[in-house]
mmCIF file of C-alpha atoms in Angstrom:
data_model
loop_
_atom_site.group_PDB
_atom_site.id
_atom_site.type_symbol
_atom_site.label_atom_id
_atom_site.label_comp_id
_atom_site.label_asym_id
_atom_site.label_seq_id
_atom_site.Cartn_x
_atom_site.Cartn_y
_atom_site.Cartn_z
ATOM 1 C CA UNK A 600 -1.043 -158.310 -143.532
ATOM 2 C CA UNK A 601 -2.222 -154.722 -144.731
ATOM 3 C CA UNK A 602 -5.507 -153.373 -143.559
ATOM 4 C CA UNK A 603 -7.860 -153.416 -146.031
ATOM 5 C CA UNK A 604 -6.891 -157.519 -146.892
ATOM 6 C CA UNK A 605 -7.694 -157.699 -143.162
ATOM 7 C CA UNK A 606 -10.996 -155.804 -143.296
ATOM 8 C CA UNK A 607 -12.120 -157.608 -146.466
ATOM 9 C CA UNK A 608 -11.514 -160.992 -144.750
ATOM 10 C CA UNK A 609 -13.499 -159.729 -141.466
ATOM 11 C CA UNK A 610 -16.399 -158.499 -144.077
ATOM 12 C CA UNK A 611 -18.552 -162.014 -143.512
ATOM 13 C CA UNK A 612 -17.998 -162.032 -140.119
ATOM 14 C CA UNK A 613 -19.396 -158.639 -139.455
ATOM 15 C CA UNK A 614 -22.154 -159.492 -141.976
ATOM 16 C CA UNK A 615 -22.898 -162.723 -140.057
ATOM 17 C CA UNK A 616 -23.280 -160.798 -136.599
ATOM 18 C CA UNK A 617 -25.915 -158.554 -138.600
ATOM 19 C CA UNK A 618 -28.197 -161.262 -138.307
ATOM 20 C CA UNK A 619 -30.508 -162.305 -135.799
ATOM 21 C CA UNK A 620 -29.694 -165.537 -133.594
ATOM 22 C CA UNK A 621 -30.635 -168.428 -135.147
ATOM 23 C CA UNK A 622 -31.070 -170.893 -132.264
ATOM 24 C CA UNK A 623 -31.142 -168.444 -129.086
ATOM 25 C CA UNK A 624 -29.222 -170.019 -125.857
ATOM 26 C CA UNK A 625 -31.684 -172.140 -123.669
ATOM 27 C CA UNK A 626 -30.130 -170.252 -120.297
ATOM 28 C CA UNK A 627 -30.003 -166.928 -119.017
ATOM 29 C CA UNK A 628 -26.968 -165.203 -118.814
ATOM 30 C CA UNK A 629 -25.526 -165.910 -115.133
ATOM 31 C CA UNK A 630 -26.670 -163.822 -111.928
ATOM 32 C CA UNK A 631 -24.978 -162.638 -109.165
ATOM 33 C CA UNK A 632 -27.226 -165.014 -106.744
ATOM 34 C CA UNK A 633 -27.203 -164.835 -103.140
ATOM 35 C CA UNK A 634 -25.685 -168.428 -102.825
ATOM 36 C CA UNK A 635 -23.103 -167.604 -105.559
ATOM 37 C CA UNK A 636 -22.444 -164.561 -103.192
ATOM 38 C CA UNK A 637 -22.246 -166.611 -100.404
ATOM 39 C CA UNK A 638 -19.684 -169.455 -101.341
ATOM 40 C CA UNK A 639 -17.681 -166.277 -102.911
ATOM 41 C CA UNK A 640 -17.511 -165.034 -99.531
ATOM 42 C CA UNK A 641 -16.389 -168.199 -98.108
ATOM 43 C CA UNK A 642 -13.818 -168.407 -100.747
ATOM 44 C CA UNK A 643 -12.514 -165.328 -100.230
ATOM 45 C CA UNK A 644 -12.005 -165.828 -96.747
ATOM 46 C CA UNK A 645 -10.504 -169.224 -97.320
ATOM 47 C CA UNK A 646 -7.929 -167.113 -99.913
ATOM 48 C CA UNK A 647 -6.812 -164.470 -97.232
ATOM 49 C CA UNK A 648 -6.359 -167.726 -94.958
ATOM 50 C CA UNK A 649 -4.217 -169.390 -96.783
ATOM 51 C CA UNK A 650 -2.057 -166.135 -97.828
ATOM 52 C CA UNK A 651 -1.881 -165.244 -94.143
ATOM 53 C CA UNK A 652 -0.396 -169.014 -93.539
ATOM 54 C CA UNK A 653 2.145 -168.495 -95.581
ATOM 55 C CA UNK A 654 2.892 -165.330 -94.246
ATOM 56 C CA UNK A 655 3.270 -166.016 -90.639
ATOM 57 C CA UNK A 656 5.215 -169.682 -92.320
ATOM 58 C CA UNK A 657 2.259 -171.907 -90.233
ATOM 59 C CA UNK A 658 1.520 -175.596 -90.560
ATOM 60 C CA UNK A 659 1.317 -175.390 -94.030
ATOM 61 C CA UNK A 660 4.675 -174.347 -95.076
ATOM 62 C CA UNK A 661 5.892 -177.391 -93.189
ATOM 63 C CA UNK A 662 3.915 -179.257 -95.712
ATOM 64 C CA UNK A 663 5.362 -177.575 -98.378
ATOM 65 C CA UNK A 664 9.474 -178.597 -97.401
ATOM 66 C CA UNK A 665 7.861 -182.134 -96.382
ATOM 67 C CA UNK A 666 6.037 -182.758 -99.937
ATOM 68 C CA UNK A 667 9.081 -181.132 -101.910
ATOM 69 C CA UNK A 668 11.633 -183.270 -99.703
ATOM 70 C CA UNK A 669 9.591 -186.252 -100.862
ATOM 71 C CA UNK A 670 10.261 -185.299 -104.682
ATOM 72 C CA UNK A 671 7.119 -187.202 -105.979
ATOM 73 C CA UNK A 672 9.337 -187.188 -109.687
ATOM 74 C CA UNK A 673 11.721 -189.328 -107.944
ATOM 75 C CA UNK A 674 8.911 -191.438 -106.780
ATOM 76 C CA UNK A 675 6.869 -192.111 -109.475
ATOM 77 C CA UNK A 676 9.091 -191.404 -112.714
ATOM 78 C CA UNK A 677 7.357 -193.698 -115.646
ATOM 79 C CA UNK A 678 4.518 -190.485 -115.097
ATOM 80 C CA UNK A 679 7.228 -187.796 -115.905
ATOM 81 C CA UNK A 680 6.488 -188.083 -119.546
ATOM 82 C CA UNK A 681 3.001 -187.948 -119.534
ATOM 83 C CA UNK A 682 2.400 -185.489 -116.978
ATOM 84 C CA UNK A 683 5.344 -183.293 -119.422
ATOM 85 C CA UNK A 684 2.372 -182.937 -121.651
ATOM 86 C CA UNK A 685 -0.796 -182.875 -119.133
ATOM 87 C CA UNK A 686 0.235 -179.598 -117.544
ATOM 88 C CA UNK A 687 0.473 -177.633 -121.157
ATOM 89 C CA UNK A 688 -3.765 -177.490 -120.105
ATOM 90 C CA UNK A 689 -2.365 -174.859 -118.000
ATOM 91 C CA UNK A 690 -0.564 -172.095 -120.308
ATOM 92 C CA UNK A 691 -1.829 -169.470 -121.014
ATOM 93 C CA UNK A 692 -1.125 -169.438 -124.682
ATOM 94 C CA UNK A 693 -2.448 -173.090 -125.884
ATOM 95 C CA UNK A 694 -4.909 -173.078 -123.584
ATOM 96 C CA UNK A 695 -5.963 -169.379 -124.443
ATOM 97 C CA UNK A 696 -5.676 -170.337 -128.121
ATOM 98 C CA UNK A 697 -7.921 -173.468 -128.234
ATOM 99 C CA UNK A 698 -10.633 -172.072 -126.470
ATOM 100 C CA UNK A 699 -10.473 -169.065 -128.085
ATOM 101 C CA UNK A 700 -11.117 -170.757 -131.074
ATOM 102 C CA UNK A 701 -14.239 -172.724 -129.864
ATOM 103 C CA UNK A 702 -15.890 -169.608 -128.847
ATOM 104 C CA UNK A 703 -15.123 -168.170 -131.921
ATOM 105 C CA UNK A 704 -17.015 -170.459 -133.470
ATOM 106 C CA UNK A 705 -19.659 -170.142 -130.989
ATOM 107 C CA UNK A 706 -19.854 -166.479 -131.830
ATOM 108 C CA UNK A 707 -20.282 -167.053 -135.565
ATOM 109 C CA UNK A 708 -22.979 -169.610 -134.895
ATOM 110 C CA UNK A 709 -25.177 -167.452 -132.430
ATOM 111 C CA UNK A 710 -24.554 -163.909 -134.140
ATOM 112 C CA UNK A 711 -22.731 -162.587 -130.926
ATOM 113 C CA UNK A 712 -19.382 -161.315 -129.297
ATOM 114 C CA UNK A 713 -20.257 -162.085 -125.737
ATOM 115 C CA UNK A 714 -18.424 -165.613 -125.579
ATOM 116 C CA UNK A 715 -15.179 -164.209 -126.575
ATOM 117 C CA UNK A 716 -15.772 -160.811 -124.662
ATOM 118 C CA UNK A 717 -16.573 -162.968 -122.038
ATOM 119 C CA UNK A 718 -13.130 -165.313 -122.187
ATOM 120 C CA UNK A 719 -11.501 -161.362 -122.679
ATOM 121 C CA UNK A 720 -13.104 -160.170 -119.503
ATOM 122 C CA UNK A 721 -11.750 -163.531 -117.265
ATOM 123 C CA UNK A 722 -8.652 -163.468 -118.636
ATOM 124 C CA UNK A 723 -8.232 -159.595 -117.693
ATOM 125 C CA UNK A 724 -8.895 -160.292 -114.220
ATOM 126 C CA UNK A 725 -7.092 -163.710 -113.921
ATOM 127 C CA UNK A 726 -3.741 -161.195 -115.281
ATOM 128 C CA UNK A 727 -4.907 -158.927 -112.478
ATOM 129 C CA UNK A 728 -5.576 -160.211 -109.672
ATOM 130 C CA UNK A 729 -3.174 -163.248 -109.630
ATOM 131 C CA UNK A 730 -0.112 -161.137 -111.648
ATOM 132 C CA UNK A 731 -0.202 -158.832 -108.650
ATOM 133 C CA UNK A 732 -0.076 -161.124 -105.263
ATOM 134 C CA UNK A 733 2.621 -163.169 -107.470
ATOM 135 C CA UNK A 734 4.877 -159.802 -107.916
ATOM 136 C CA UNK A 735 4.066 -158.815 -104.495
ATOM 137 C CA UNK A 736 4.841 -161.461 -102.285
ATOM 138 C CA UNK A 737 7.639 -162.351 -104.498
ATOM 139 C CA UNK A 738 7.824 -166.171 -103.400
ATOM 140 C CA UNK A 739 10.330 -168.363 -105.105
ATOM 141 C CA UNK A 740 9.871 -172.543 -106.020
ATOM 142 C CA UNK A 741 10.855 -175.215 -104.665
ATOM 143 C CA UNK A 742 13.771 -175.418 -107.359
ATOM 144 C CA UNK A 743 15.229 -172.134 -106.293
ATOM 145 C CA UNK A 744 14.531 -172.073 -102.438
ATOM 146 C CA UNK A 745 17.530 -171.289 -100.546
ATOM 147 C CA UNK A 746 16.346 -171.498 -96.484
ATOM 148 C CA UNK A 747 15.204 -174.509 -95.444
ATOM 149 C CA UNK A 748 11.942 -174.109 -93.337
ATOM 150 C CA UNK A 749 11.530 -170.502 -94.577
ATOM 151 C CA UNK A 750 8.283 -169.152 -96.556
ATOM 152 C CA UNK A 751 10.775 -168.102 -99.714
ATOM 153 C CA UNK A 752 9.095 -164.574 -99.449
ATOM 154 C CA UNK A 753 9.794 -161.248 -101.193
ATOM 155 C CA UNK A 754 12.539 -162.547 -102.800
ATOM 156 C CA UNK A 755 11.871 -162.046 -106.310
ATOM 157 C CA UNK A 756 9.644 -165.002 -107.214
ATOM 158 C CA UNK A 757 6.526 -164.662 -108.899
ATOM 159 C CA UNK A 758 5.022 -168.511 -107.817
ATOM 160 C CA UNK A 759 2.580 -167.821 -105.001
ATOM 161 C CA UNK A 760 -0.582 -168.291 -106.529
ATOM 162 C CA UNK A 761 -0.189 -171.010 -108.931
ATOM 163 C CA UNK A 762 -0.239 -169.448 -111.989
ATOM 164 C CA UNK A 763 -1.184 -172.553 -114.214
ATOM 165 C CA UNK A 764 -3.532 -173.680 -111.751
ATOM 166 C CA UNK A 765 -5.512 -170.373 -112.106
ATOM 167 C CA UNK A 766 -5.651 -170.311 -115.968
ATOM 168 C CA UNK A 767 -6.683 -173.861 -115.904
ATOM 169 C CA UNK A 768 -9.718 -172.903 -113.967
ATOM 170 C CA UNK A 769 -10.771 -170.132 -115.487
ATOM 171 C CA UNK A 770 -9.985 -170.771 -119.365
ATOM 172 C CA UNK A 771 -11.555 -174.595 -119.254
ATOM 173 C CA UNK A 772 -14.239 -173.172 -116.661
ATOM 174 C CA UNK A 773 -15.562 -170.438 -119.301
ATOM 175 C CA UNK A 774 -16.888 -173.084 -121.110
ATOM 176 C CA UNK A 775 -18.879 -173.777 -118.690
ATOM 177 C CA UNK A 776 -20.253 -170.516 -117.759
ATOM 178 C CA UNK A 777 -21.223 -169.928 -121.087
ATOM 179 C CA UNK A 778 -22.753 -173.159 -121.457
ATOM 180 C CA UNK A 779 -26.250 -173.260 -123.369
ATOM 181 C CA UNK A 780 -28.283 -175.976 -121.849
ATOM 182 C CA UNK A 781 -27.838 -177.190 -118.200
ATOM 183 C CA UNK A 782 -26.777 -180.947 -119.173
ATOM 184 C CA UNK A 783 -24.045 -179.384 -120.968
ATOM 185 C CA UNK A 784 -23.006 -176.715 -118.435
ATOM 186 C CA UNK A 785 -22.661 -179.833 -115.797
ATOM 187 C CA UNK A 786 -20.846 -181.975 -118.232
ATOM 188 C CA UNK A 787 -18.212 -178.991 -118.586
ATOM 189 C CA UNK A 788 -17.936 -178.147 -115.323
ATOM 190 C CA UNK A 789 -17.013 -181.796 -114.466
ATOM 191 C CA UNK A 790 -14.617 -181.745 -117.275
ATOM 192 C CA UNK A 791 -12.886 -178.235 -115.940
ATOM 193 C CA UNK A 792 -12.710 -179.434 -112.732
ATOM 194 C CA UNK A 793 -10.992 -182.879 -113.667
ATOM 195 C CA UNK A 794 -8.535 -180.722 -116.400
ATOM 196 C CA UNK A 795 -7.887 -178.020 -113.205
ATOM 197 C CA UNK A 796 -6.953 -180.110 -110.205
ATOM 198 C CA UNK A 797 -5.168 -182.692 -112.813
ATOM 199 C CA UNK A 798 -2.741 -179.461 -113.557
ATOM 200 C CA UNK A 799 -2.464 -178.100 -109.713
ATOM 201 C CA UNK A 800 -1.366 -182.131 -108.870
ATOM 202 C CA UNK A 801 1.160 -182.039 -111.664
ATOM 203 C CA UNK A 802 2.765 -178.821 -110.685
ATOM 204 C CA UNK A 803 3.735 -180.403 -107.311
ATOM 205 C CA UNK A 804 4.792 -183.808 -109.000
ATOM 206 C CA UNK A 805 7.110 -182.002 -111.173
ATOM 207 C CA UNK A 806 8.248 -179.942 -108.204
ATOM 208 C CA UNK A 807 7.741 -176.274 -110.064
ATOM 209 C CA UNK A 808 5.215 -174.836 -107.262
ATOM 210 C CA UNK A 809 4.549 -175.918 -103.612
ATOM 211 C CA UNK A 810 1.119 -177.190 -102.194
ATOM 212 C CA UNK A 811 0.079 -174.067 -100.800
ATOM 213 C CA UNK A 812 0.686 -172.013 -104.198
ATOM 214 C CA UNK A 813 -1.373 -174.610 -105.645
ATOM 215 C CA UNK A 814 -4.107 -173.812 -103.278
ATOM 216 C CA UNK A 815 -4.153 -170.539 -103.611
ATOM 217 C CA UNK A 816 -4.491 -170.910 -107.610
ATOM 218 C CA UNK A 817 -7.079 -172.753 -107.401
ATOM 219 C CA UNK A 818 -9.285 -170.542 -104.965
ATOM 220 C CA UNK A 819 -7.614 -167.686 -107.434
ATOM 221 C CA UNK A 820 -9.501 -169.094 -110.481
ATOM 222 C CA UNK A 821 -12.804 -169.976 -108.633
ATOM 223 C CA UNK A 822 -13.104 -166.274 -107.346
ATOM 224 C CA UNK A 823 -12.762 -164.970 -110.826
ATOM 225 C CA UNK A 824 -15.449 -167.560 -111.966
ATOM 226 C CA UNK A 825 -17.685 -167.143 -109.238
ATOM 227 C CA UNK A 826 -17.552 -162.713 -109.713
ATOM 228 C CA UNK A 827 -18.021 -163.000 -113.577
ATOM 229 C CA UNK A 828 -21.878 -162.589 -113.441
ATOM 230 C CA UNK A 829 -20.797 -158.660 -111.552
ATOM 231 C CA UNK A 830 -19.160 -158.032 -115.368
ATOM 232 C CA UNK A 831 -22.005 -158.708 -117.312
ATOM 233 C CA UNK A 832 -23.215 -155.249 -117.898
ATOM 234 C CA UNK A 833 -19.819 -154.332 -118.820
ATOM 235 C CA UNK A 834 -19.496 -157.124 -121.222
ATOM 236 C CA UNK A 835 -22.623 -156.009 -122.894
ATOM 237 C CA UNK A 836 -21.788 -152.486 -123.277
ATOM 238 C CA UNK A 837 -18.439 -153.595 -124.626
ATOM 239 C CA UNK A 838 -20.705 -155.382 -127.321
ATOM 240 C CA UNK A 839 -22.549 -152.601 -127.719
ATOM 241 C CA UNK A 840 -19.656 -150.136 -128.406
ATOM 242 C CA UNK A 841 -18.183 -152.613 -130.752
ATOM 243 C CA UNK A 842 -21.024 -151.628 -133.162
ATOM 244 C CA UNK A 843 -21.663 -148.611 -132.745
ATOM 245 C CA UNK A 844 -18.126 -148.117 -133.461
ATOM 246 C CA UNK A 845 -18.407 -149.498 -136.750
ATOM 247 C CA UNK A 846 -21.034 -147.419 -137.316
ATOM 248 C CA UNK A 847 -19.503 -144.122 -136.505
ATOM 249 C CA UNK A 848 -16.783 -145.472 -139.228
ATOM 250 C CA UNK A 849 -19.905 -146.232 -141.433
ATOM 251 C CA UNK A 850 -20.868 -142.213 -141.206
ATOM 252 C CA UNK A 851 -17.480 -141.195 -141.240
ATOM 253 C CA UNK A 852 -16.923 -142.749 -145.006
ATOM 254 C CA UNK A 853 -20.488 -141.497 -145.767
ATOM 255 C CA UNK A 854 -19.678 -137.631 -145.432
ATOM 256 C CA UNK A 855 -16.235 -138.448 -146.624
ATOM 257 C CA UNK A 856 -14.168 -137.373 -143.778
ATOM 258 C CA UNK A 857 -11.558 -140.282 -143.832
ATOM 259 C CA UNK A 858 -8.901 -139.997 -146.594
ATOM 260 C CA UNK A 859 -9.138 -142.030 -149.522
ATOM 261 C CA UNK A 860 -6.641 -145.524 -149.010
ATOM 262 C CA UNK A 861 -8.546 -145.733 -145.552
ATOM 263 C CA UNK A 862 -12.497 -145.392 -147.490
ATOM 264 C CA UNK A 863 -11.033 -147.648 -150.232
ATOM 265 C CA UNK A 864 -9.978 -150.019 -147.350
ATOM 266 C CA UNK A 865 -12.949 -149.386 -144.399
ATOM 267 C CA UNK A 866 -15.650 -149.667 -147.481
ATOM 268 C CA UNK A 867 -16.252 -153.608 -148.321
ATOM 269 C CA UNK A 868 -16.329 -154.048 -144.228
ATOM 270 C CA UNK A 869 -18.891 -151.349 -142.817
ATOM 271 C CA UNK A 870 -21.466 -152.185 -145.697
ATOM 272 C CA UNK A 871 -21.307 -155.799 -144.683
ATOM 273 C CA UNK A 872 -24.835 -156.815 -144.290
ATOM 274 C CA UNK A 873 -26.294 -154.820 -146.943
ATOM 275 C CA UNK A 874 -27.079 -151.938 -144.457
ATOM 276 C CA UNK A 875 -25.496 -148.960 -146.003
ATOM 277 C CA UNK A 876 -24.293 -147.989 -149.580
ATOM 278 C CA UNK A 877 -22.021 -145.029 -150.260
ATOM 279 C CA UNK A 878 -23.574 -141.714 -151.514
ATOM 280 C CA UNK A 879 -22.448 -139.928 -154.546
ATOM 281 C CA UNK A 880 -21.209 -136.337 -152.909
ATOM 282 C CA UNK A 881 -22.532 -132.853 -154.494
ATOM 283 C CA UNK A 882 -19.089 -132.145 -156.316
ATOM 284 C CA UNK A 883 -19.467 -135.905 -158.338
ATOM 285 C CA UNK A 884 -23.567 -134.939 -159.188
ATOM 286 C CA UNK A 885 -22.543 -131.023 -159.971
ATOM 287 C CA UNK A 886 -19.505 -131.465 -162.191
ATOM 288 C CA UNK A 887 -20.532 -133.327 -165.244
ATOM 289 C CA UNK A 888 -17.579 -134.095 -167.935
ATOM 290 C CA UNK A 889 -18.715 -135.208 -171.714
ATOM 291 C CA UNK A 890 -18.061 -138.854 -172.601
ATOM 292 C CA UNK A 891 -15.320 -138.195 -176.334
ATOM 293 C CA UNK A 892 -17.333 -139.821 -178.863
ATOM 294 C CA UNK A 893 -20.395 -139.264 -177.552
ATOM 295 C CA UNK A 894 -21.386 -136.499 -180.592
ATOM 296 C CA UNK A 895 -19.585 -138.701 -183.405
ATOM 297 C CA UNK A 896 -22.236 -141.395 -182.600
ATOM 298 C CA UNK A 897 -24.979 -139.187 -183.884
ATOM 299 C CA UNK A 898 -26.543 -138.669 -180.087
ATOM 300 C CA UNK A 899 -26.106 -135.594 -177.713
ATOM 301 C CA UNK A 900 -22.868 -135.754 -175.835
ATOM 302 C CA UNK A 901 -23.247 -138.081 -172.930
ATOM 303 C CA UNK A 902 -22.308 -136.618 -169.290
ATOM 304 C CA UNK A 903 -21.127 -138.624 -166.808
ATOM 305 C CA UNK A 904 -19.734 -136.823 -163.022
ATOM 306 C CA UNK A 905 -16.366 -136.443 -162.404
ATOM 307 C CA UNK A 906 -14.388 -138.897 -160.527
ATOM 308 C CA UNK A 907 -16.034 -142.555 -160.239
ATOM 309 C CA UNK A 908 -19.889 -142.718 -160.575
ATOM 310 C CA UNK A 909 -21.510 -144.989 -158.331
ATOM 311 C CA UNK A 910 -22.719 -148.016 -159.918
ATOM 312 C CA UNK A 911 -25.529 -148.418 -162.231
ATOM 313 C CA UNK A 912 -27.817 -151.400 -162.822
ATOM 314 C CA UNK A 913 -28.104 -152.631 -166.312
ATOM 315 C CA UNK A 914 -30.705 -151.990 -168.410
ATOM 316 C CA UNK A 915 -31.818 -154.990 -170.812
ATOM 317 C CA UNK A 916 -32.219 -154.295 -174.416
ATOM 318 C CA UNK A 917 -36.249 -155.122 -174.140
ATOM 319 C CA UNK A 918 -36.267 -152.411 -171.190
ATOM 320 C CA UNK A 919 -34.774 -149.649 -172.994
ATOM 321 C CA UNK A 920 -37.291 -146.879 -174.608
ATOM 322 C CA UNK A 921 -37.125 -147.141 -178.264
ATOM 323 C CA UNK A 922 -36.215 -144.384 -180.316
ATOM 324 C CA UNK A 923 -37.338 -143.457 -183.852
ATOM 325 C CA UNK A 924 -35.512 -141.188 -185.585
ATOM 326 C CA UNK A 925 -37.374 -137.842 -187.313
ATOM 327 C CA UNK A 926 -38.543 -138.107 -190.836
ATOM 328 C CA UNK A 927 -37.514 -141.519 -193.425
ATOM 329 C CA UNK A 928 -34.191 -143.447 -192.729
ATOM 330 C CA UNK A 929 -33.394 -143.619 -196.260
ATOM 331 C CA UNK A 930 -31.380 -140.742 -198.228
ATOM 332 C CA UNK A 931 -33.257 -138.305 -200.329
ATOM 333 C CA UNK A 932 -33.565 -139.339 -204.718
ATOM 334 C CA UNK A 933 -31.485 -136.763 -205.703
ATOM 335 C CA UNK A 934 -28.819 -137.605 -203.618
ATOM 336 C CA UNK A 935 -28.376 -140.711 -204.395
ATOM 337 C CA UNK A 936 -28.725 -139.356 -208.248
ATOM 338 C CA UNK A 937 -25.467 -137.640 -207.228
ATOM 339 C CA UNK A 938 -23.776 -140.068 -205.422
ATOM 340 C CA UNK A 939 -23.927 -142.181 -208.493
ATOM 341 C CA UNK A 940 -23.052 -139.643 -210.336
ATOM 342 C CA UNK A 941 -19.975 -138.626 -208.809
ATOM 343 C CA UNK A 942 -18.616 -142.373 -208.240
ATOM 344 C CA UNK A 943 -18.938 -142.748 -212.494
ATOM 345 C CA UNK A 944 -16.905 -139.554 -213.560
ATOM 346 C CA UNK A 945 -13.713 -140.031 -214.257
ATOM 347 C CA UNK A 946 -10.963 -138.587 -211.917
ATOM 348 C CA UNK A 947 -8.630 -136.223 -213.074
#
């Protein structure tokens, strides 16, 4: 797609966001609380429990072998089908994609970037934070274990956290943190937390992550929920730059420092909103050129500046001042005398 099809199609959206909110969220935006920054503490130390578990290959790596030596797929195979489709909630691309759209279309309706800066910020941190205890630890699945008993450690997996687990908490759980009213904040969370434990449960029926990866995704996602509220002023000031980016573009193409394909192509975006118009520069309002014909129509010779003149409202015929020529409209006698006089000689 070139650019400037792209920036004509973002024109209403920009012009939209020029507006003031319409209906204004019911809630504040989230605070770091001191029970939120509690029950992140006790998360957090939950997290480094469970890591250090599977580290010293504890109680709970026993689980692991015991669940995957059960082979719940094997146990309960009429669900294989279903559950095929169930843990898709936990990609990262659909999932990314649908919700992206929603708050898309919650940014268009409230005249604001925050809910997809927002879903930006969480997804930034859930790559983080989860991508790098995955490539450090290095743990394989229970598909590609190789020593019974063992932890499966730094042995180039990337499985331990529960990567799907994660992104299904924190891309359903944005919805509700950016919730407007508190009924429908609680009816989201419930739905999150359903969607995120339904996709944890899967992983370990389908026998692509053990119990304790699953555990650790799901404490993962929480913490990243739970510190969002710390990223606010970022957020905002991301918002913030956003604009005044556009409007640094805005003076740019006003004192004509950007070459002329990116003007022609920056133009129908940055006066979105009917904020700005472009100004005719000194060299179009000093260099007049004469309109040809002007003289042959009996009037001084029109000017008009050189290169393309911004654009002028029309004048209606009863707004225009009248003019009335010097001295009678019709011909003198005696030249008409001659003019009939010369159209009845003869030629020749």
């Amino acid at each position: 797609m070139r650019t400037d099809q792209m920036l004509t199609r973002l024109e209403p959206v920009f012009a939209r966001l020029d507006r003031e909110p319409e209906r204004p969220a019911h809630l504040q935006t989230p605070r770091m609380s001191r029970h939120r920054v509690v029950l992140l503490a006790a998360l957090l130390a939950c997290y480094l429990a469970i890591v250090v578990a599977v580290l010293t290959t504890s109680w709970l790596v026993r689980l692991d072998w015991q669940i995957m030596f059960f082979r719940p797929y094997e146990q309960w195979p009429q669900l294989h089908a279903f559950l095929d489709y169930l843990v898709v909630l936990g990609q990262r691309g659909p999932t990314a994609v649908m919700v992206a759209a929603w708050l898309g279309w919650r940014s268009w309706r409230q005249h604001t970037l925050r809910p997809l800066i927002t879903l930006g910020v969480a997804l930034l941190l859930l790559n983080i934070t989860v991508g790098s205890v995955k490539l450090g630890l290095g743990r394989l699945g229970p598909h590609y274990a190789t020593q019974i008993g063992s932890a499966e450690l730094f042995a180039g997996g990337d499985i331990f956290p529960s990567g799907h687990t994660a992104n299904a908490v924190v891309t359903w759980g944005i919805l509700a943190y950016l919730a407007s009213t508190t009924v429908t904040r609680r009816v989201l969370s419930v739905f999150s937390a359903v969607v995120s434990l339904s996709v944890g449960a899967t992983t370990v029926y389908l026998g692509t992550h053990w119990v304790s990866d699953v555990l650790l995704g799901w404490l993962a996602g929480l913490l990243i929920m739970l510190a969002l509220p710390w990223f606010e002023p970022l957020i905002a000031r991301t918002e913030a730059y956003v604009f005044e980016l556009r409007e640094l573009w805005r003076r740019r193409l006003e004192d004509g420092r950007l070459s002329e394909p990116v003007a022609a192509a920056l133009t129908p975006l940055l006066s979105a909103g009917g904020k700005w118009q472009p100004k005719r520069s000194d060299e179009e309002t000093a260099a007049p050129v004469p309109v040809p014909g002007g003289a042959a129509a009996g009037h001084s010779p029109a000017l008009r500046p050189a290169g393309h003149p911004a654009a002028r409202q029309h004048v209606i015929r009863s707004e225009r001042t009248p003019l009335t020529p010097a001295g009678s409209r019709r011909p003198a006698h005696t030249e008409r005398a001659a003019a009939r006089g010369a159209s009845a000689r003869p030629a020749g």
